Amino acid sequence: MAMTTHRNLEKIITGQATRDGAGVKLTRVLTQDLQQRLDPFLMLDHFASDDPNDYGGGFPDHPHRGFETVTYMVAGRMRHQDSAGHEGLLQNGGVQWMTAGKGVIHSEMPEQESGVMEGFQLWLNLPSHQKMCAPWYRDIQSHEIPQVSTPEGVLVRVISGEHHGTTGAMNRPADLYPTQPLYLDIHFLQSAPFEQFLPPGHRAFIYVYRGQADVLGARNQRHTVGAQRMGILSNDGDVLVLQATAGTRVLLIAGQPLMEPIAQHGPFVMNTRDELIQAVQDFQRGQFTA
Ligand code: FE
């Protein structure tokens, strides 16, 4: 008989209310002090408001280097334009996956004047050998994201990685992209359990953006993660088991840690301070506008 070990809930994190870009109100869920613990993930922001004063300013032109941004739009419309000539509209249930690589300057601007805008931006680190790769991006429309309905009544949107044999919208070879990110959006349509395989050692966390979810850990441990809370999961164990009631929505994000030094200066994330100085110089010399 195959033995499985449940992941435990290790810690509950309350995000920090802040503003970024041109005054966009958001909650920074994954902050810089958690970057080592949640390697390869560098940041997670949750924005959600029906007040245009909270999001109307958007994110005008700004640079990035050395990592990837993954923007998941739950509701609303945002237009993306970058210095590599890419442009796309991100809306209702879609994802934009951008590899900044050696450098892009881009803008992320709302295309709505009213209504709800809600979504997430995740920063995923690149391994040192990929940090200076050519910029790349892909717009993934909502209908391109595979969905699975479990017999228990849970709808799973597989953005990246794999859930019970269903492969996500973004999947790349492990030799080039060793972090192998799992990104699931889990909707509990009724009171139900949910199970997901997680490779032991992969760093993993959940973020509950509606309702509340119980983590059913090893040795009958059971802990509740409330709304707008992140739950950091233990690194050992190979299965996550959740239990939640109808209406609960949870992001599950996991990946293989890079175990490399992390040096961050604002929108630049490299391995060393010298590389950050180089990034600032290259940006100031206009070398991001390929
Ligand atoms: Fe950006």
PDB file of C-alpha atoms in Angstrom, residues 7-261:
ATOM      1  CA  ARG A   7       0.929  18.606   4.391  1.00  0.00           C
ATOM      2  CA  ASN A   8       0.295  20.559   7.591  1.00  0.00           C
ATOM      3  CA  LEU A   9      -0.659  24.165   7.974  1.00  0.00           C
ATOM      4  CA  GLU A  10       2.483  25.833   9.280  1.00  0.00           C
ATOM      5  CA  LYS A  11       1.504  29.472   9.562  1.00  0.00           C
ATOM      6  CA  ILE A  12      -1.321  31.872   8.733  1.00  0.00           C
ATOM      7  CA  ILE A  13      -0.334  35.198   7.173  1.00  0.00           C
ATOM      8  CA  THR A  14      -2.415  38.368   7.020  1.00  0.00           C
ATOM      9  CA  GLY A  15      -1.528  40.482   4.004  1.00  0.00           C
ATOM     10  CA  GLN A  16      -0.496  44.122   4.177  1.00  0.00           C
ATOM     11  CA  ALA A  17      -2.749  46.829   2.750  1.00  0.00           C
ATOM     12  CA  THR A  18      -0.779  49.069   0.420  1.00  0.00           C
ATOM     13  CA  ARG A  19      -0.897  50.968  -2.864  1.00  0.00           C
ATOM     14  CA  ASP A  20       1.319  50.428  -5.891  1.00  0.00           C
ATOM     15  CA  GLY A  21       1.559  51.700  -9.462  1.00  0.00           C
ATOM     16  CA  ALA A  22      -0.440  54.932  -9.766  1.00  0.00           C
ATOM     17  CA  GLY A  23      -2.225  54.418  -6.471  1.00  0.00           C
ATOM     18  CA  VAL A  24      -3.835  51.030  -7.016  1.00  0.00           C
ATOM     19  CA  LYS A  25      -5.168  49.741  -3.721  1.00  0.00           C
ATOM     20  CA  LEU A  26      -4.077  46.189  -3.022  1.00  0.00           C
ATOM     21  CA  THR A  27      -3.161  43.648  -0.374  1.00  0.00           C
ATOM     22  CA  ARG A  28       0.389  42.352  -0.483  1.00  0.00           C
ATOM     23  CA  VAL A  29      -0.028  38.769   0.651  1.00  0.00           C
ATOM     24  CA  LEU A  30       3.457  37.444  -0.010  1.00  0.00           C
ATOM     25  CA  THR A  31       5.924  40.035   1.245  1.00  0.00           C
ATOM     26  CA  GLN A  32       9.703  40.233   0.906  1.00  0.00           C
ATOM     27  CA  ASP A  33      10.363  38.616   4.301  1.00  0.00           C
ATOM     28  CA  LEU A  34       8.722  35.393   3.013  1.00  0.00           C
ATOM     29  CA  GLN A  35      10.809  35.069  -0.166  1.00  0.00           C
ATOM     30  CA  GLN A  36      13.272  32.554   1.281  1.00  0.00           C
ATOM     31  CA  ARG A  37      10.531  30.477   2.886  1.00  0.00           C
ATOM     32  CA  LEU A  38       8.366  30.439  -0.245  1.00  0.00           C
ATOM     33  CA  ASP A  39      11.176  30.234  -2.834  1.00  0.00           C
ATOM     34  CA  PRO A  40      10.638  30.355  -5.876  1.00  0.00           C
ATOM     35  CA  PHE A  41       7.753  32.813  -5.240  1.00  0.00           C
ATOM     36  CA  LEU A  42       8.681  36.434  -4.618  1.00  0.00           C
ATOM     37  CA  MET A  43       5.402  38.284  -4.238  1.00  0.00           C
ATOM     38  CA  LEU A  44       1.624  37.838  -4.349  1.00  0.00           C
ATOM     39  CA  ASP A  45      -0.742  40.793  -4.547  1.00  0.00           C
ATOM     40  CA  HIS A  46      -4.530  40.606  -4.325  1.00  0.00           C
ATOM     41  CA  PHE A  47      -6.501  43.554  -5.693  1.00  0.00           C
ATOM     42  CA  ALA A  48     -10.277  43.673  -5.301  1.00  0.00           C
ATOM     43  CA  SER A  49     -12.483  46.743  -5.415  1.00  0.00           C
ATOM     44  CA  ASP A  50     -15.643  48.103  -7.009  1.00  0.00           C
ATOM     45  CA  ASP A  51     -14.448  51.691  -6.499  1.00  0.00           C
ATOM     46  CA  PRO A  52     -12.651  53.071  -9.594  1.00  0.00           C
ATOM     47  CA  ASN A  53     -10.670  55.393  -7.301  1.00  0.00           C
ATOM     48  CA  ASP A  54      -8.938  52.246  -6.017  1.00  0.00           C
ATOM     49  CA  TYR A  55      -7.795  50.963  -9.410  1.00  0.00           C
ATOM     50  CA  GLY A  56      -8.293  53.666 -12.067  1.00  0.00           C
ATOM     51  CA  GLY A  57      -4.659  54.841 -12.035  1.00  0.00           C
ATOM     52  CA  GLY A  58      -3.404  51.435 -13.086  1.00  0.00           C
ATOM     53  CA  PHE A  59       0.283  50.649 -13.442  1.00  0.00           C
ATOM     54  CA  PRO A  60       1.865  53.064 -15.942  1.00  0.00           C
ATOM     55  CA  ASP A  61       5.239  52.300 -17.591  1.00  0.00           C
ATOM     56  CA  HIS A  62       7.666  50.554 -15.241  1.00  0.00           C
ATOM     57  CA  PRO A  63      10.546  48.086 -15.697  1.00  0.00           C
ATOM     58  CA  HIS A  64      11.133  44.486 -14.604  1.00  0.00           C
ATOM     59  CA  ARG A  65      14.171  42.207 -14.833  1.00  0.00           C
ATOM     60  CA  GLY A  66      15.072  38.724 -13.676  1.00  0.00           C
ATOM     61  CA  PHE A  67      11.745  36.998 -12.974  1.00  0.00           C
ATOM     62  CA  GLU A  68       8.198  36.367 -14.239  1.00  0.00           C
ATOM     63  CA  THR A  69       4.891  38.049 -13.457  1.00  0.00           C
ATOM     64  CA  VAL A  70       1.718  35.969 -13.557  1.00  0.00           C
ATOM     65  CA  THR A  71      -1.431  38.091 -13.490  1.00  0.00           C
ATOM     66  CA  TYR A  72      -4.756  36.333 -12.944  1.00  0.00           C
ATOM     67  CA  MET A  73      -7.792  38.480 -13.591  1.00  0.00           C
ATOM     68  CA  VAL A  74     -10.836  37.185 -11.701  1.00  0.00           C
ATOM     69  CA  ALA A  75     -13.035  40.075 -12.855  1.00  0.00           C
ATOM     70  CA  GLY A  76     -12.347  43.191 -14.876  1.00  0.00           C
ATOM     71  CA  ARG A  77     -10.323  44.294 -17.878  1.00  0.00           C
ATOM     72  CA  MET A  78      -6.707  45.395 -18.027  1.00  0.00           C
ATOM     73  CA  ARG A  79      -4.576  46.203 -21.070  1.00  0.00           C
ATOM     74  CA  HIS A  80      -0.912  45.281 -21.173  1.00  0.00           C
ATOM     75  CA  GLN A  81       1.687  46.903 -23.412  1.00  0.00           C
ATOM     76  CA  ASP A  82       5.443  46.444 -23.299  1.00  0.00           C
ATOM     77  CA  SER A  83       8.699  47.644 -24.793  1.00  0.00           C
ATOM     78  CA  ALA A  84       9.175  44.359 -26.664  1.00  0.00           C
ATOM     79  CA  GLY A  85       6.117  45.271 -28.751  1.00  0.00           C
ATOM     80  CA  HIS A  86       3.655  42.963 -27.034  1.00  0.00           C
ATOM     81  CA  GLU A  87       0.125  44.047 -26.304  1.00  0.00           C
ATOM     82  CA  GLY A  88      -2.830  42.185 -24.881  1.00  0.00           C
ATOM     83  CA  LEU A  89      -6.118  42.469 -23.085  1.00  0.00           C
ATOM     84  CA  LEU A  90      -6.445  40.579 -19.851  1.00  0.00           C
ATOM     85  CA  GLN A  91     -10.005  39.971 -18.694  1.00  0.00           C
ATOM     86  CA  ASN A  92     -12.533  37.936 -16.698  1.00  0.00           C
ATOM     87  CA  GLY A  93     -10.816  34.687 -15.753  1.00  0.00           C
ATOM     88  CA  GLY A  94      -7.782  35.108 -18.002  1.00  0.00           C
ATOM     89  CA  VAL A  95      -4.092  35.011 -17.167  1.00  0.00           C
ATOM     90  CA  GLN A  96      -1.102  36.897 -18.458  1.00  0.00           C
ATOM     91  CA  TRP A  97       2.222  35.130 -18.050  1.00  0.00           C
ATOM     92  CA  MET A  98       5.159  37.452 -18.643  1.00  0.00           C
ATOM     93  CA  THR A  99       8.824  36.538 -18.534  1.00  0.00           C
ATOM     94  CA  ALA A 100      10.681  39.791 -17.923  1.00  0.00           C
ATOM     95  CA  GLY A 101      14.053  38.107 -18.461  1.00  0.00           C
ATOM     96  CA  LYS A 102      16.768  40.664 -19.273  1.00  0.00           C
ATOM     97  CA  GLY A 103      14.259  43.494 -19.120  1.00  0.00           C
ATOM     98  CA  VAL A 104      10.941  44.926 -20.170  1.00  0.00           C
ATOM     99  CA  ILE A 105       9.199  48.204 -19.592  1.00  0.00           C
ATOM    100  CA  HIS A 106       5.464  47.720 -19.516  1.00  0.00           C
ATOM    101  CA  SER A 107       2.176  49.211 -18.458  1.00  0.00           C
ATOM    102  CA  GLU A 108      -0.871  47.465 -16.998  1.00  0.00           C
ATOM    103  CA  MET A 109      -3.870  49.776 -17.329  1.00  0.00           C
ATOM    104  CA  PRO A 110      -7.557  49.238 -16.478  1.00  0.00           C
ATOM    105  CA  GLU A 111      -9.958  49.275 -19.420  1.00  0.00           C
ATOM    106  CA  GLN A 112     -13.023  49.872 -17.294  1.00  0.00           C
ATOM    107  CA  GLU A 113     -14.375  52.973 -15.616  1.00  0.00           C
ATOM    108  CA  SER A 114     -16.717  51.229 -13.203  1.00  0.00           C
ATOM    109  CA  GLY A 115     -17.536  47.830 -11.780  1.00  0.00           C
ATOM    110  CA  VAL A 116     -15.488  45.283  -9.920  1.00  0.00           C
ATOM    111  CA  MET A 117     -11.847  44.716 -10.621  1.00  0.00           C
ATOM    112  CA  GLU A 118     -10.376  41.710  -8.865  1.00  0.00           C
ATOM    113  CA  GLY A 119      -7.286  39.679  -9.472  1.00  0.00           C
ATOM    114  CA  PHE A 120      -3.857  38.560  -8.395  1.00  0.00           C
ATOM    115  CA  GLN A 121      -0.305  39.176  -9.425  1.00  0.00           C
ATOM    116  CA  LEU A 122       2.263  36.531  -8.566  1.00  0.00           C
ATOM    117  CA  TRP A 123       6.003  36.998  -9.026  1.00  0.00           C
ATOM    118  CA  LEU A 124       7.834  33.804  -9.897  1.00  0.00           C
ATOM    119  CA  ASN A 125      11.613  33.786  -9.759  1.00  0.00           C
ATOM    120  CA  LEU A 126      13.776  32.615 -12.660  1.00  0.00           C
ATOM    121  CA  PRO A 127      16.846  30.428 -12.158  1.00  0.00           C
ATOM    122  CA  SER A 128      20.142  32.327 -12.523  1.00  0.00           C
ATOM    123  CA  HIS A 129      20.753  30.886 -16.004  1.00  0.00           C
ATOM    124  CA  GLN A 130      17.385  32.262 -17.202  1.00  0.00           C
ATOM    125  CA  LYS A 131      17.399  35.711 -15.615  1.00  0.00           C
ATOM    126  CA  MET A 132      18.843  37.389 -18.712  1.00  0.00           C
ATOM    127  CA  CYS A 133      16.739  35.486 -21.266  1.00  0.00           C
ATOM    128  CA  ALA A 134      14.755  37.308 -23.949  1.00  0.00           C
ATOM    129  CA  PRO A 135      11.476  38.774 -22.682  1.00  0.00           C
ATOM    130  CA  TRP A 136       8.416  36.676 -23.469  1.00  0.00           C
ATOM    131  CA  TYR A 137       4.748  36.718 -22.683  1.00  0.00           C
ATOM    132  CA  ARG A 138       1.535  34.860 -23.267  1.00  0.00           C
ATOM    133  CA  ASP A 139      -2.073  35.916 -22.807  1.00  0.00           C
ATOM    134  CA  ILE A 140      -4.169  32.969 -21.737  1.00  0.00           C
ATOM    135  CA  GLN A 141      -7.881  33.522 -22.255  1.00  0.00           C
ATOM    136  CA  SER A 142     -10.275  32.129 -19.673  1.00  0.00           C
ATOM    137  CA  HIS A 143     -11.539  29.376 -21.998  1.00  0.00           C
ATOM    138  CA  GLU A 144      -7.971  28.156 -22.513  1.00  0.00           C
ATOM    139  CA  ILE A 145      -7.605  27.313 -18.818  1.00  0.00           C
ATOM    140  CA  PRO A 146      -8.503  23.633 -18.275  1.00  0.00           C
ATOM    141  CA  GLN A 147     -11.254  23.077 -15.697  1.00  0.00           C
ATOM    142  CA  VAL A 148     -11.922  19.913 -13.755  1.00  0.00           C
ATOM    143  CA  SER A 149     -15.051  19.171 -11.719  1.00  0.00           C
ATOM    144  CA  THR A 150     -14.411  16.638  -8.993  1.00  0.00           C
ATOM    145  CA  PRO A 151     -17.105  14.097  -8.028  1.00  0.00           C
ATOM    146  CA  GLU A 152     -17.257  15.802  -4.616  1.00  0.00           C
ATOM    147  CA  GLY A 153     -18.320  19.121  -6.149  1.00  0.00           C
ATOM    148  CA  VAL A 154     -15.156  21.155  -6.501  1.00  0.00           C
ATOM    149  CA  LEU A 155     -14.312  23.095  -9.664  1.00  0.00           C
ATOM    150  CA  VAL A 156     -10.577  23.310 -10.265  1.00  0.00           C
ATOM    151  CA  ARG A 157      -9.057  25.732 -12.757  1.00  0.00           C
ATOM    152  CA  VAL A 158      -5.613  24.459 -13.699  1.00  0.00           C
ATOM    153  CA  ILE A 159      -3.552  27.499 -14.623  1.00  0.00           C
ATOM    154  CA  SER A 160      -0.205  25.739 -14.322  1.00  0.00           C
ATOM    155  CA  GLY A 161       0.981  22.303 -13.251  1.00  0.00           C
ATOM    156  CA  GLU A 162      -1.265  19.270 -13.018  1.00  0.00           C
ATOM    157  CA  HIS A 163      -4.367  18.244 -11.101  1.00  0.00           C
ATOM    158  CA  HIS A 164      -5.316  14.528 -11.133  1.00  0.00           C
ATOM    159  CA  GLY A 165      -4.104  14.046 -14.708  1.00  0.00           C
ATOM    160  CA  THR A 166      -5.299  17.365 -16.135  1.00  0.00           C
ATOM    161  CA  THR A 167      -2.436  19.494 -17.380  1.00  0.00           C
ATOM    162  CA  GLY A 168      -2.598  23.247 -16.922  1.00  0.00           C
ATOM    163  CA  ALA A 169      -2.571  26.019 -19.492  1.00  0.00           C
ATOM    164  CA  MET A 170       1.130  26.716 -18.865  1.00  0.00           C
ATOM    165  CA  ASN A 171       3.548  23.823 -18.788  1.00  0.00           C
ATOM    166  CA  ARG A 172       7.219  23.950 -19.593  1.00  0.00           C
ATOM    167  CA  PRO A 173      10.076  21.444 -19.541  1.00  0.00           C
ATOM    168  CA  ALA A 174      11.586  20.940 -16.091  1.00  0.00           C
ATOM    169  CA  ASP A 175      15.173  21.131 -17.369  1.00  0.00           C
ATOM    170  CA  LEU A 176      14.662  24.735 -18.512  1.00  0.00           C
ATOM    171  CA  TYR A 177      12.133  25.750 -15.847  1.00  0.00           C
ATOM    172  CA  PRO A 178      13.090  23.819 -12.708  1.00  0.00           C
ATOM    173  CA  THR A 179      10.523  25.568 -10.492  1.00  0.00           C
ATOM    174  CA  GLN A 180       7.639  23.586 -12.085  1.00  0.00           C
ATOM    175  CA  PRO A 181       4.971  25.901 -10.666  1.00  0.00           C
ATOM    176  CA  LEU A 182       1.563  24.597  -9.689  1.00  0.00           C
ATOM    177  CA  TYR A 183      -1.157  27.261  -9.818  1.00  0.00           C
ATOM    178  CA  LEU A 184      -4.736  26.167  -9.126  1.00  0.00           C
ATOM    179  CA  ASP A 185      -7.880  28.219  -8.543  1.00  0.00           C
ATOM    180  CA  ILE A 186     -10.196  26.008  -6.501  1.00  0.00           C
ATOM    181  CA  HIS A 187     -13.929  26.748  -6.238  1.00  0.00           C
ATOM    182  CA  PHE A 188     -15.948  24.767  -3.696  1.00  0.00           C
ATOM    183  CA  LEU A 189     -19.431  24.477  -5.230  1.00  0.00           C
ATOM    184  CA  GLN A 190     -20.686  22.592  -2.190  1.00  0.00           C
ATOM    185  CA  SER A 191     -19.302  21.389   1.118  1.00  0.00           C
ATOM    186  CA  ALA A 192     -16.536  19.076  -0.027  1.00  0.00           C
ATOM    187  CA  PRO A 193     -13.018  17.762   0.467  1.00  0.00           C
ATOM    188  CA  PHE A 194     -10.252  18.501  -2.009  1.00  0.00           C
ATOM    189  CA  GLU A 195      -6.972  16.663  -2.523  1.00  0.00           C
ATOM    190  CA  GLN A 196      -3.871  17.595  -4.448  1.00  0.00           C
ATOM    191  CA  PHE A 197      -0.548  15.806  -4.853  1.00  0.00           C
ATOM    192  CA  LEU A 198       2.426  18.002  -4.016  1.00  0.00           C
ATOM    193  CA  PRO A 199       5.996  16.791  -4.565  1.00  0.00           C
ATOM    194  CA  PRO A 200       7.759  16.644  -1.176  1.00  0.00           C
ATOM    195  CA  GLY A 201      10.038  19.647  -0.730  1.00  0.00           C
ATOM    196  CA  HIS A 202       8.115  21.895  -3.076  1.00  0.00           C
ATOM    197  CA  ARG A 203       7.197  25.086  -1.253  1.00  0.00           C
ATOM    198  CA  ALA A 204       3.440  25.531  -1.112  1.00  0.00           C
ATOM    199  CA  PHE A 205       0.806  27.898   0.167  1.00  0.00           C
ATOM    200  CA  ILE A 206      -2.894  28.560  -0.146  1.00  0.00           C
ATOM    201  CA  TYR A 207      -4.658  31.896  -0.308  1.00  0.00           C
ATOM    202  CA  VAL A 208      -8.340  31.915   0.631  1.00  0.00           C
ATOM    203  CA  TYR A 209     -10.069  34.701  -1.274  1.00  0.00           C
ATOM    204  CA  ARG A 210     -13.670  33.736  -0.448  1.00  0.00           C
ATOM    205  CA  GLY A 211     -15.047  31.850   2.543  1.00  0.00           C
ATOM    206  CA  GLN A 212     -12.736  29.743   4.656  1.00  0.00           C
ATOM    207  CA  ALA A 213     -10.925  26.443   4.258  1.00  0.00           C
ATOM    208  CA  ASP A 214      -9.700  23.775   6.656  1.00  0.00           C
ATOM    209  CA  VAL A 215      -6.312  22.180   6.110  1.00  0.00           C
ATOM    210  CA  LEU A 216      -6.485  18.516   7.162  1.00  0.00           C
ATOM    211  CA  GLY A 217      -2.910  17.776   8.126  1.00  0.00           C
ATOM    212  CA  ALA A 218      -0.953  14.776   9.336  1.00  0.00           C
ATOM    213  CA  ARG A 219      -1.858  13.150  12.674  1.00  0.00           C
ATOM    214  CA  ASN A 220      -5.414  14.518  12.485  1.00  0.00           C
ATOM    215  CA  GLN A 221      -4.340  18.141  12.724  1.00  0.00           C
ATOM    216  CA  ARG A 222      -7.028  20.459  11.411  1.00  0.00           C
ATOM    217  CA  HIS A 223      -6.623  24.207  11.040  1.00  0.00           C
ATOM    218  CA  THR A 224      -8.938  26.808   9.527  1.00  0.00           C
ATOM    219  CA  VAL A 225      -7.624  29.477   7.166  1.00  0.00           C
ATOM    220  CA  GLY A 226     -10.024  32.421   6.987  1.00  0.00           C
ATOM    221  CA  ALA A 227     -10.904  34.818   4.186  1.00  0.00           C
ATOM    222  CA  GLN A 228      -8.061  36.921   2.758  1.00  0.00           C
ATOM    223  CA  ARG A 229      -5.500  34.824   4.609  1.00  0.00           C
ATOM    224  CA  MET A 230      -2.523  32.941   3.305  1.00  0.00           C
ATOM    225  CA  GLY A 231      -1.753  29.538   4.760  1.00  0.00           C
ATOM    226  CA  ILE A 232       1.864  28.432   4.465  1.00  0.00           C
ATOM    227  CA  LEU A 233       2.106  24.633   4.216  1.00  0.00           C
ATOM    228  CA  SER A 234       4.811  22.414   5.670  1.00  0.00           C
ATOM    229  CA  ASN A 235       7.524  21.337   3.187  1.00  0.00           C
ATOM    230  CA  ASP A 236       7.265  17.642   3.953  1.00  0.00           C
ATOM    231  CA  GLY A 237       4.379  15.446   2.909  1.00  0.00           C
ATOM    232  CA  ASP A 238       3.016  14.695  -0.528  1.00  0.00           C
ATOM    233  CA  VAL A 239      -0.693  15.464  -0.376  1.00  0.00           C
ATOM    234  CA  LEU A 240      -2.692  18.534   0.557  1.00  0.00           C
ATOM    235  CA  VAL A 241      -6.193  17.880   1.854  1.00  0.00           C
ATOM    236  CA  LEU A 242      -8.648  20.738   2.217  1.00  0.00           C
ATOM    237  CA  GLN A 243     -12.256  20.788   3.389  1.00  0.00           C
ATOM    238  CA  ALA A 244     -14.483  23.787   2.755  1.00  0.00           C
ATOM    239  CA  THR A 245     -18.092  24.826   2.314  1.00  0.00           C
ATOM    240  CA  ALA A 246     -19.938  26.130  -0.753  1.00  0.00           C
ATOM    241  CA  GLY A 247     -18.696  29.463  -2.049  1.00  0.00           C
ATOM    242  CA  THR A 248     -15.140  29.110  -0.771  1.00  0.00           C
ATOM    243  CA  ARG A 249     -12.427  29.934  -3.284  1.00  0.00           C
ATOM    244  CA  VAL A 250      -8.784  29.126  -2.750  1.00  0.00           C
ATOM    245  CA  LEU A 251      -5.596  29.609  -4.739  1.00  0.00           C
ATOM    246  CA  LEU A 252      -3.075  26.803  -4.335  1.00  0.00           C
ATOM    247  CA  ILE A 253       0.429  27.714  -5.424  1.00  0.00           C
ATOM    248  CA  ALA A 254       3.502  25.473  -5.173  1.00  0.00           C
ATOM    249  CA  GLY A 255       6.902  25.061  -6.764  1.00  0.00           C
ATOM    250  CA  GLN A 256      10.387  23.625  -6.476  1.00  0.00           C
ATOM    251  CA  PRO A 257      12.698  26.055  -4.662  1.00  0.00           C
ATOM    252  CA  LEU A 258      15.692  27.425  -6.576  1.00  0.00           C
ATOM    253  CA  MET A 259      17.924  27.630  -3.476  1.00  0.00           C
ATOM    254  CA  GLU A 260      19.816  30.551  -5.020  1.00  0.00           C
ATOM    255  CA  PRO A 261      20.598  33.920  -3.417  1.00  0.00           C
TER     256      PRO A 261
END
